[in-house]
Coordinates of C-alpha atoms and ligand atoms in Angstrom, one line a residue:
M1 CA -130.2 -193.3 20.0
K2 CA -127.6 -191.4 17.9
C3 CA -125.8 -188.2 18.8
R4 CA -125.6 -185.2 16.5
M5 CA -122.0 -184.7 17.6
H6 CA -119.7 -185.3 20.5
A7 CA -120.3 -183.6 23.8
R8 CA -118.7 -180.3 24.6
S9 CA -118.0 -179.5 28.2
A10 CA -119.6 -176.6 30.0
A11 CA -116.1 -175.3 30.6
G12 CA -115.7 -175.0 26.8
G13 CA -112.9 -177.6 26.4
N14 CA -112.7 -180.3 23.8
T15 CA -115.2 -178.6 21.5
P16 CA -115.4 -180.4 18.1
K17 CA -116.4 -178.3 15.1
P18 CA -120.1 -178.5 14.1
V19 CA -120.6 -180.7 11.0
W20 CA -123.9 -179.3 9.8
G21 CA -126.0 -176.2 10.3
S22 CA -129.0 -177.4 12.2
L23 CA -127.1 -178.6 15.2
R24 CA -129.0 -178.2 18.5
F25 CA -127.4 -178.4 21.9
M26 CA -128.9 -179.1 25.3
R27 CA -127.8 -179.1 28.9
A28 CA -127.4 -182.5 30.7
V29 CA -126.0 -183.8 34.0
E30 CA -122.4 -185.1 33.6
F31 CA -120.1 -186.8 36.1
V32 CA -116.5 -185.5 36.1
D33 CA -114.3 -187.4 38.5
G34 CA -117.3 -188.2 40.7
T35 CA -118.5 -184.6 40.8
V36 CA -122.0 -183.8 39.4
T37 CA -121.7 -181.0 36.8
I38 CA -123.8 -179.6 33.9
A39 CA -122.5 -180.1 30.4
E40 CA -123.7 -178.8 27.0
I41 CA -124.1 -181.8 24.7
A42 CA -125.6 -182.5 21.3
D43 CA -129.3 -183.3 21.2
P44 CA -130.0 -187.0 20.8
I45 CA -131.5 -188.0 17.4
P46 CA -134.3 -190.5 17.7
E47 CA -133.9 -193.8 15.9
A48 CA -136.9 -195.2 13.9
T49 CA -138.5 -196.8 17.0
E50 CA -137.7 -193.9 19.3
L51 CA -139.4 -190.8 20.7
L52 CA -137.5 -187.6 21.4
V53 CA -138.9 -186.1 24.6
R54 CA -138.5 -182.7 26.1
V55 CA -138.0 -183.6 29.8
E56 CA -140.2 -182.0 32.4
G57 CA -139.0 -184.0 35.3
C58 CA -136.5 -186.8 36.0
G59 CA -135.9 -188.7 39.2
I60 CA -132.6 -189.3 41.0
N61 CA -132.1 -192.9 42.0
G62 CA -129.6 -195.0 43.9
A63 CA -128.2 -196.2 40.6
D64 CA -127.2 -192.6 39.6
I65 CA -125.3 -192.2 42.9
L66 CA -123.4 -195.5 42.2
Q67 CA -122.7 -194.4 38.6
A68 CA -121.4 -191.0 39.8
G69 CA -119.0 -192.9 42.0
G70 CA -117.8 -195.1 39.1
N71 CA -119.5 -198.2 40.5
Y72 CA -122.4 -198.8 38.1
P73 CA -121.5 -198.1 34.5
P74 CA -124.4 -197.8 32.1
P75 CA -125.2 -200.9 30.0
V76 CA -123.5 -201.2 26.6
G77 CA -125.2 -198.9 24.2
A78 CA -126.9 -196.8 26.8
P79 CA -126.2 -193.0 27.1
V80 CA -123.4 -192.0 29.5
T81 CA -125.6 -189.2 30.7
P82 CA -127.2 -190.4 33.9
G83 CA -130.9 -190.7 34.7
L84 CA -133.1 -193.8 34.5
E85 CA -136.6 -192.2 34.5
L86 CA -138.3 -189.2 33.1
A87 CA -141.6 -187.6 32.1
G88 CA -142.0 -185.0 29.3
V89 CA -143.6 -184.0 26.1
V90 CA -142.9 -185.7 22.8
E91 CA -141.0 -183.4 20.3
E92 CA -140.2 -185.8 17.5
V93 CA -141.2 -189.4 16.6
G94 CA -139.1 -191.9 14.8
S95 CA -140.5 -193.3 11.5
S96 CA -141.6 -196.6 13.0
C97 CA -143.4 -195.2 16.1
R98 CA -147.1 -195.9 16.1
R99 CA -148.5 -195.1 19.5
F100 CA -147.5 -191.6 20.6
G101 CA -147.4 -188.4 18.6
V102 CA -145.8 -184.9 18.9
G103 CA -147.2 -183.1 21.9
D104 CA -148.2 -186.2 23.9
R105 CA -147.1 -186.4 27.6
V106 CA -145.2 -189.6 28.3
M107 CA -143.1 -191.1 31.0
A108 CA -140.6 -194.0 31.0
V109 CA -137.8 -196.0 32.6
V110 CA -134.9 -195.5 30.2
P111 CA -131.4 -197.1 30.1
G112 CA -129.9 -193.7 30.8
G113 CA -129.9 -190.1 29.6
A114 CA -133.0 -188.9 31.5
Q115 CA -131.2 -186.1 33.4
A116 CA -131.0 -183.7 30.4
E117 CA -133.3 -181.3 28.6
R118 CA -134.1 -183.9 26.0
C119 CA -133.9 -187.7 25.9
A120 CA -134.6 -190.2 23.1
F121 CA -135.8 -193.7 24.0
D122 CA -137.7 -196.7 22.6
E123 CA -141.4 -196.0 22.2
S124 CA -142.2 -199.4 23.8
L125 CA -140.9 -198.1 27.1
A126 CA -143.2 -195.1 27.2
M127 CA -146.4 -194.9 29.2
P128 CA -149.0 -192.1 29.0
V129 CA -148.9 -189.6 31.9
P130 CA -152.2 -189.4 33.8
D131 CA -153.6 -185.8 33.9
V132 CA -153.4 -185.8 37.7
L133 CA -149.6 -186.0 37.7
D134 CA -147.6 -182.8 36.9
G135 CA -144.2 -183.1 35.2
P136 CA -142.0 -183.4 38.3
M137 CA -144.3 -186.0 39.9
A138 CA -144.5 -188.0 36.7
G139 CA -140.7 -187.8 36.3
G140 CA -140.5 -189.7 39.6
F141 CA -143.0 -192.3 38.9
P142 CA -141.6 -194.9 36.4
E143 CA -138.5 -196.4 38.0
V144 CA -139.9 -196.8 41.5
F145 CA -143.4 -198.0 40.5
E146 CA -142.1 -200.4 37.8
T147 CA -139.6 -201.8 40.3
A148 CA -142.1 -202.1 43.1
F149 CA -144.8 -203.6 40.9
D150 CA -142.4 -206.2 39.4
A151 CA -141.1 -207.2 42.8
L152 CA -144.4 -207.4 44.6
F153 CA -146.6 -209.0 42.0
T154 CA -144.7 -210.5 39.0
Q155 CA -142.0 -212.0 41.2
G156 CA -143.4 -212.0 44.7
G157 CA -146.9 -213.2 43.7
L158 CA -148.7 -210.8 46.1
T159 CA -152.4 -211.5 46.5
M160 CA -155.2 -210.1 48.5
G161 CA -154.9 -210.7 52.2
D162 CA -151.2 -211.4 52.1
R163 CA -149.2 -210.1 55.1
V164 CA -146.4 -208.0 53.6
C165 CA -143.3 -206.4 55.2
I166 CA -141.6 -203.6 53.3
H167 CA -138.1 -202.5 54.5
G168 CA -136.9 -199.0 53.7
A169 CA -140.5 -197.9 53.1
A170 CA -140.0 -194.1 53.2
G171 CA -137.9 -194.0 50.0
G172 CA -139.0 -193.9 46.4
V173 CA -139.5 -197.6 45.9
G174 CA -140.8 -198.1 49.4
T175 CA -143.6 -195.5 49.1
A176 CA -144.5 -196.9 45.8
A177 CA -144.6 -200.5 47.1
T178 CA -146.5 -199.5 50.2
Q179 CA -149.3 -197.9 48.1
L180 CA -149.4 -200.8 45.6
A181 CA -149.6 -203.5 48.3
V182 CA -152.3 -201.5 50.2
A183 CA -154.3 -201.0 47.0
A184 CA -154.1 -204.8 46.3
G185 CA -155.7 -205.6 49.7
A186 CA -152.6 -206.8 51.5
T187 CA -151.9 -206.1 55.2
V188 CA -148.8 -203.9 55.1
T189 CA -146.1 -203.5 57.7
A190 CA -143.4 -200.9 56.8
T191 CA -140.1 -200.4 58.5
V192 CA -138.8 -196.8 58.6
R193 CA -135.7 -195.8 60.7
N194 CA -136.5 -192.1 60.9
S195 CA -139.2 -191.6 63.5
E196 CA -140.2 -188.2 62.1
I197 CA -141.2 -189.8 58.7
R198 CA -143.2 -192.7 60.1
S199 CA -146.5 -190.9 60.3
K200 CA -146.3 -190.0 56.5
V201 CA -145.8 -193.7 55.6
A202 CA -148.6 -194.7 57.9
A203 CA -150.8 -192.3 56.0
L204 CA -150.3 -194.5 53.0
G205 CA -152.0 -197.3 54.8
A206 CA -149.2 -199.3 56.5
T207 CA -148.4 -200.1 60.1
V208 CA -145.0 -198.5 60.5
L209 CA -142.3 -199.8 62.8
D210 CA -138.7 -199.1 63.8
P211 CA -136.6 -201.7 61.8
A212 CA -135.5 -203.2 65.1
N213 CA -139.0 -204.4 65.9
F214 CA -140.4 -206.0 62.8
V215 CA -139.9 -209.7 63.6
D216 CA -142.6 -209.6 66.4
A217 CA -145.1 -208.1 63.9
G218 CA -144.7 -211.2 61.6
P219 CA -145.1 -213.8 60.3
F220 CA -145.1 -212.3 56.8
D221 CA -146.1 -214.0 53.5
L222 CA -143.9 -211.6 51.6
I223 CA -140.9 -209.4 52.6
L224 CA -139.6 -206.7 50.2
E225 CA -136.0 -206.0 51.0
L226 CA -135.0 -202.5 50.0
V227 CA -132.3 -202.0 52.6
G228 CA -130.1 -205.1 52.7
A229 CA -127.8 -206.7 55.3
P230 CA -129.1 -205.1 58.5
N231 CA -132.4 -207.1 58.2
W232 CA -130.7 -210.5 58.1
P233 CA -131.1 -213.1 59.5
A234 CA -134.2 -211.5 61.1
N235 CA -136.0 -211.7 57.8
I236 CA -136.0 -215.5 57.9
H237 CA -137.4 -215.5 61.5
A238 CA -140.2 -213.1 60.5
L239 CA -141.2 -215.2 57.5
S240 CA -144.3 -217.4 57.4
I241 CA -144.1 -221.0 56.3
E242 CA -143.7 -221.0 52.5
G243 CA -143.1 -217.2 52.6
R244 CA -141.3 -215.3 50.0
I245 CA -138.5 -212.7 50.2
C246 CA -137.8 -210.4 47.3
I247 CA -134.4 -208.6 47.4
I248 CA -134.3 -205.4 45.4
G249 CA -132.0 -203.0 47.3
V250 CA -128.9 -203.6 49.3
G251 CA -127.7 -200.0 49.9
A252 CA -127.0 -200.8 53.6
G253 CA -124.9 -203.8 52.9
S254 CA -125.0 -206.9 50.7
K255 CA -123.1 -209.6 52.7
V256 CA -124.9 -211.7 55.3
E257 CA -124.6 -215.0 57.0
V258 CA -127.6 -217.1 56.6
N259 CA -128.4 -220.4 58.2
L260 CA -129.7 -222.5 55.3
V261 CA -131.5 -224.9 57.7
H262 CA -133.7 -222.0 58.8
L263 CA -134.6 -221.3 55.2
M264 CA -135.4 -224.9 54.7
G265 CA -137.5 -225.0 57.8
K266 CA -139.6 -222.1 56.5
R267 CA -139.8 -223.7 53.0
A268 CA -138.8 -220.2 51.9
K269 CA -138.6 -218.8 48.4
L270 CA -135.9 -216.1 47.7
F271 CA -136.1 -213.8 44.7
A272 CA -133.7 -211.0 43.7
S273 CA -133.7 -208.8 40.7
T274 CA -132.5 -205.7 38.8
L275 CA -134.6 -203.9 36.1
R276 CA -131.9 -202.1 34.1
A277 CA -130.0 -205.0 32.7
R278 CA -133.1 -206.8 31.3
P279 CA -133.6 -207.0 27.5
L280 CA -135.8 -204.2 26.0
A281 CA -138.8 -206.5 25.4
Q282 CA -138.9 -207.5 29.1
R283 CA -138.6 -203.8 30.3
A284 CA -141.4 -202.9 27.9
Q285 CA -143.5 -205.7 29.4
V286 CA -143.1 -204.3 32.9
A287 CA -144.2 -200.9 31.5
R288 CA -147.3 -202.5 30.0
R289 CA -148.2 -204.2 33.3
V290 CA -147.8 -201.0 35.3
E291 CA -149.8 -199.1 32.7
H292 CA -152.6 -201.6 32.8
H293 CA -152.8 -202.2 36.6
V294 CA -151.4 -199.0 38.2
L295 CA -152.3 -196.0 36.0
P296 CA -156.0 -196.4 36.6
L297 CA -155.4 -196.1 40.3
V298 CA -153.3 -193.0 39.7
D299 CA -156.1 -191.6 37.6
A300 CA -158.5 -192.3 40.4
G301 CA -156.3 -190.5 43.0
R302 CA -155.7 -193.7 45.0
I303 CA -151.9 -193.7 44.2
T304 CA -149.6 -190.8 44.0
V305 CA -145.9 -189.9 43.9
P306 CA -144.6 -188.4 47.1
V307 CA -141.9 -185.8 46.2
A308 CA -139.5 -184.8 48.9
D309 CA -137.7 -182.1 46.9
T310 CA -137.2 -180.7 43.5
F311 CA -134.1 -179.0 42.0
V312 CA -133.6 -177.2 38.7
L313 CA -131.1 -178.8 36.4
A314 CA -128.5 -176.1 37.2
D315 CA -128.7 -177.3 40.8
A316 CA -128.5 -181.0 40.0
A317 CA -125.4 -181.4 42.3
A318 CA -127.6 -180.1 45.2
G319 CA -130.2 -182.7 44.2
Y320 CA -127.7 -185.5 44.4
D321 CA -126.5 -184.2 47.8
R322 CA -130.2 -184.2 49.0
F323 CA -130.6 -187.8 47.8
R324 CA -127.4 -188.9 49.5
A325 CA -128.5 -187.2 52.8
G326 CA -131.6 -189.5 53.1
N327 CA -134.2 -188.8 55.7
K328 CA -136.7 -188.1 52.9
F329 CA -140.3 -189.2 52.1
G330 CA -140.4 -190.2 48.5
K331 CA -138.5 -188.9 45.5
V332 CA -135.9 -186.2 44.7
I333 CA -136.6 -184.8 41.3
I334 CA -134.6 -182.7 38.8
V335 CA -136.7 -180.2 36.7
P336 CA -134.8 -179.3 33.5
Ligands
NAP401 N1 -133.1 -203.9 41.8 C1 -133.6 -202.9 41.1 O1 -134.0 -203.1 40.0 C2 -133.7 -201.6 41.8 C3 -134.5 -200.6 41.3 C4 -134.6 -199.4 42.0 C5 -134.0 -199.2 43.2 N2 -133.2 -200.2 43.7 C6 -132.5 -200.1 44.9 O2 -133.5 -200.2 45.9 C7 -133.1 -199.4 47.1 C8 -134.3 -198.5 47.4 O3 -134.4 -197.6 46.3 P1 -135.1 -196.2 46.6 O4 -135.2 -195.5 45.3 O5 -136.3 -196.4 47.4 O6 -134.0 -195.4 47.5 P2 -134.3 -194.3 48.6 O7 -135.3 -193.4 48.1 O8 -132.9 -193.8 48.9 O9 -134.8 -195.1 49.9 C9 -134.1 -196.0 50.6 C10 -134.7 -196.1 52.0 O10 -134.0 -197.1 52.7 C11 -133.7 -196.5 54.0 N3 -132.4 -197.0 54.5 C12 -131.2 -196.9 54.0 N4 -130.3 -197.5 54.8 C13 -131.0 -198.0 55.9 C14 -130.6 -198.7 57.1 N5 -129.3 -199.0 57.3 N6 -131.6 -199.0 57.9 C15 -132.8 -198.7 57.7 N7 -133.3 -198.0 56.6 C16 -132.3 -197.7 55.7 C17 -133.6 -195.1 53.8 O11 -133.8 -194.4 55.0 P3 -133.0 -193.1 55.4 O12 -133.7 -192.0 54.6 O13 -133.2 -193.0 56.8 O14 -131.6 -193.2 54.9 C18 -134.7 -194.8 52.7 O15 -135.9 -194.6 53.3 C19 -131.8 -198.7 46.7 O16 -130.8 -199.5 47.2 C20 -131.8 -198.8 45.2 O17 -130.5 -198.7 44.7 C21 -133.1 -201.4 43.0

């Protein structure tokens, strides 16, 4: 993605002179010393393989919170504007784009730049938006469903009848993973620390427990770790022989002491992953898998996107505060 000119701040400082007449500006989320603000920046110009999309909804994710705190810089070449997922309407197509056209509704995991009025990204990352999803719901779909699908199926090898435990199941990835595992015919146990939200997760088809009690509900063929340190070493005790653990989130702590003998005794397999750092072709492949396996279930109304709260772009800071506060069922969405 190219930029038509440098960003100018909402406060009006550091404003470069326009270099040509057709310049278009948009509003976007910007971090200034860890504070979430709104800046006016130049519209992105799509490269030959890119779509320019008018954003209708974009999710807030843990990575954005880390980036706001200066702890998770965007990959080289990615926009500094935050936002890893969006849905919207195609406004322009690059000369090499073949699949989508102006006016199509698309959604995607992007390397950054989603929390803005417009975003340009490689066409290979785009998925069509099922009619049953409105803009805000679709804006909260790509990151958590691609992450959950990749962790459960591509890495974790989930199959029908597997006993699965999902930690942190009330959040974005957790509600996606719970629905996917239930749809695949697994027996799903979900841990949720907030007792008031447990019934909502149970309605997705899981047996929901306080995180303190999950070991006795095992053994599990697959454990999806979205919380981190507090569930160790109990995860190993709750694992079946030859069980798998997939580590995706460590927001509650990343350092644990593990007895390797216990891992050996379970003949356990550990997987861990991030999505954002993968090469473009691999991220596109995840999108194709989700498109093929999950979108028909969305179309059929068997899978949906729980949205805890939506915020207009001008209130993005409040959206970030809502995400940080936790105690939510599903996603927090910004609507530009
Ligand atoms: N590796 C990847 O590629 C990848 C991709 C996406 C996300 N992630 C990571 O995966 C994690 C989950 O993402 P998300 O979007 O689902 O986040 P989320 O919506 O914030 O959900 C996190 C869930 O974990 C629960 N939780 C947090 N701390 C806990 C603790 N100490 N004990 C029990 N439960 C706890 C939260 O409960 P409360 O509401 O009670 O706090 C919440 O339900 C995050 O750490 C995120 O950064 C990784």
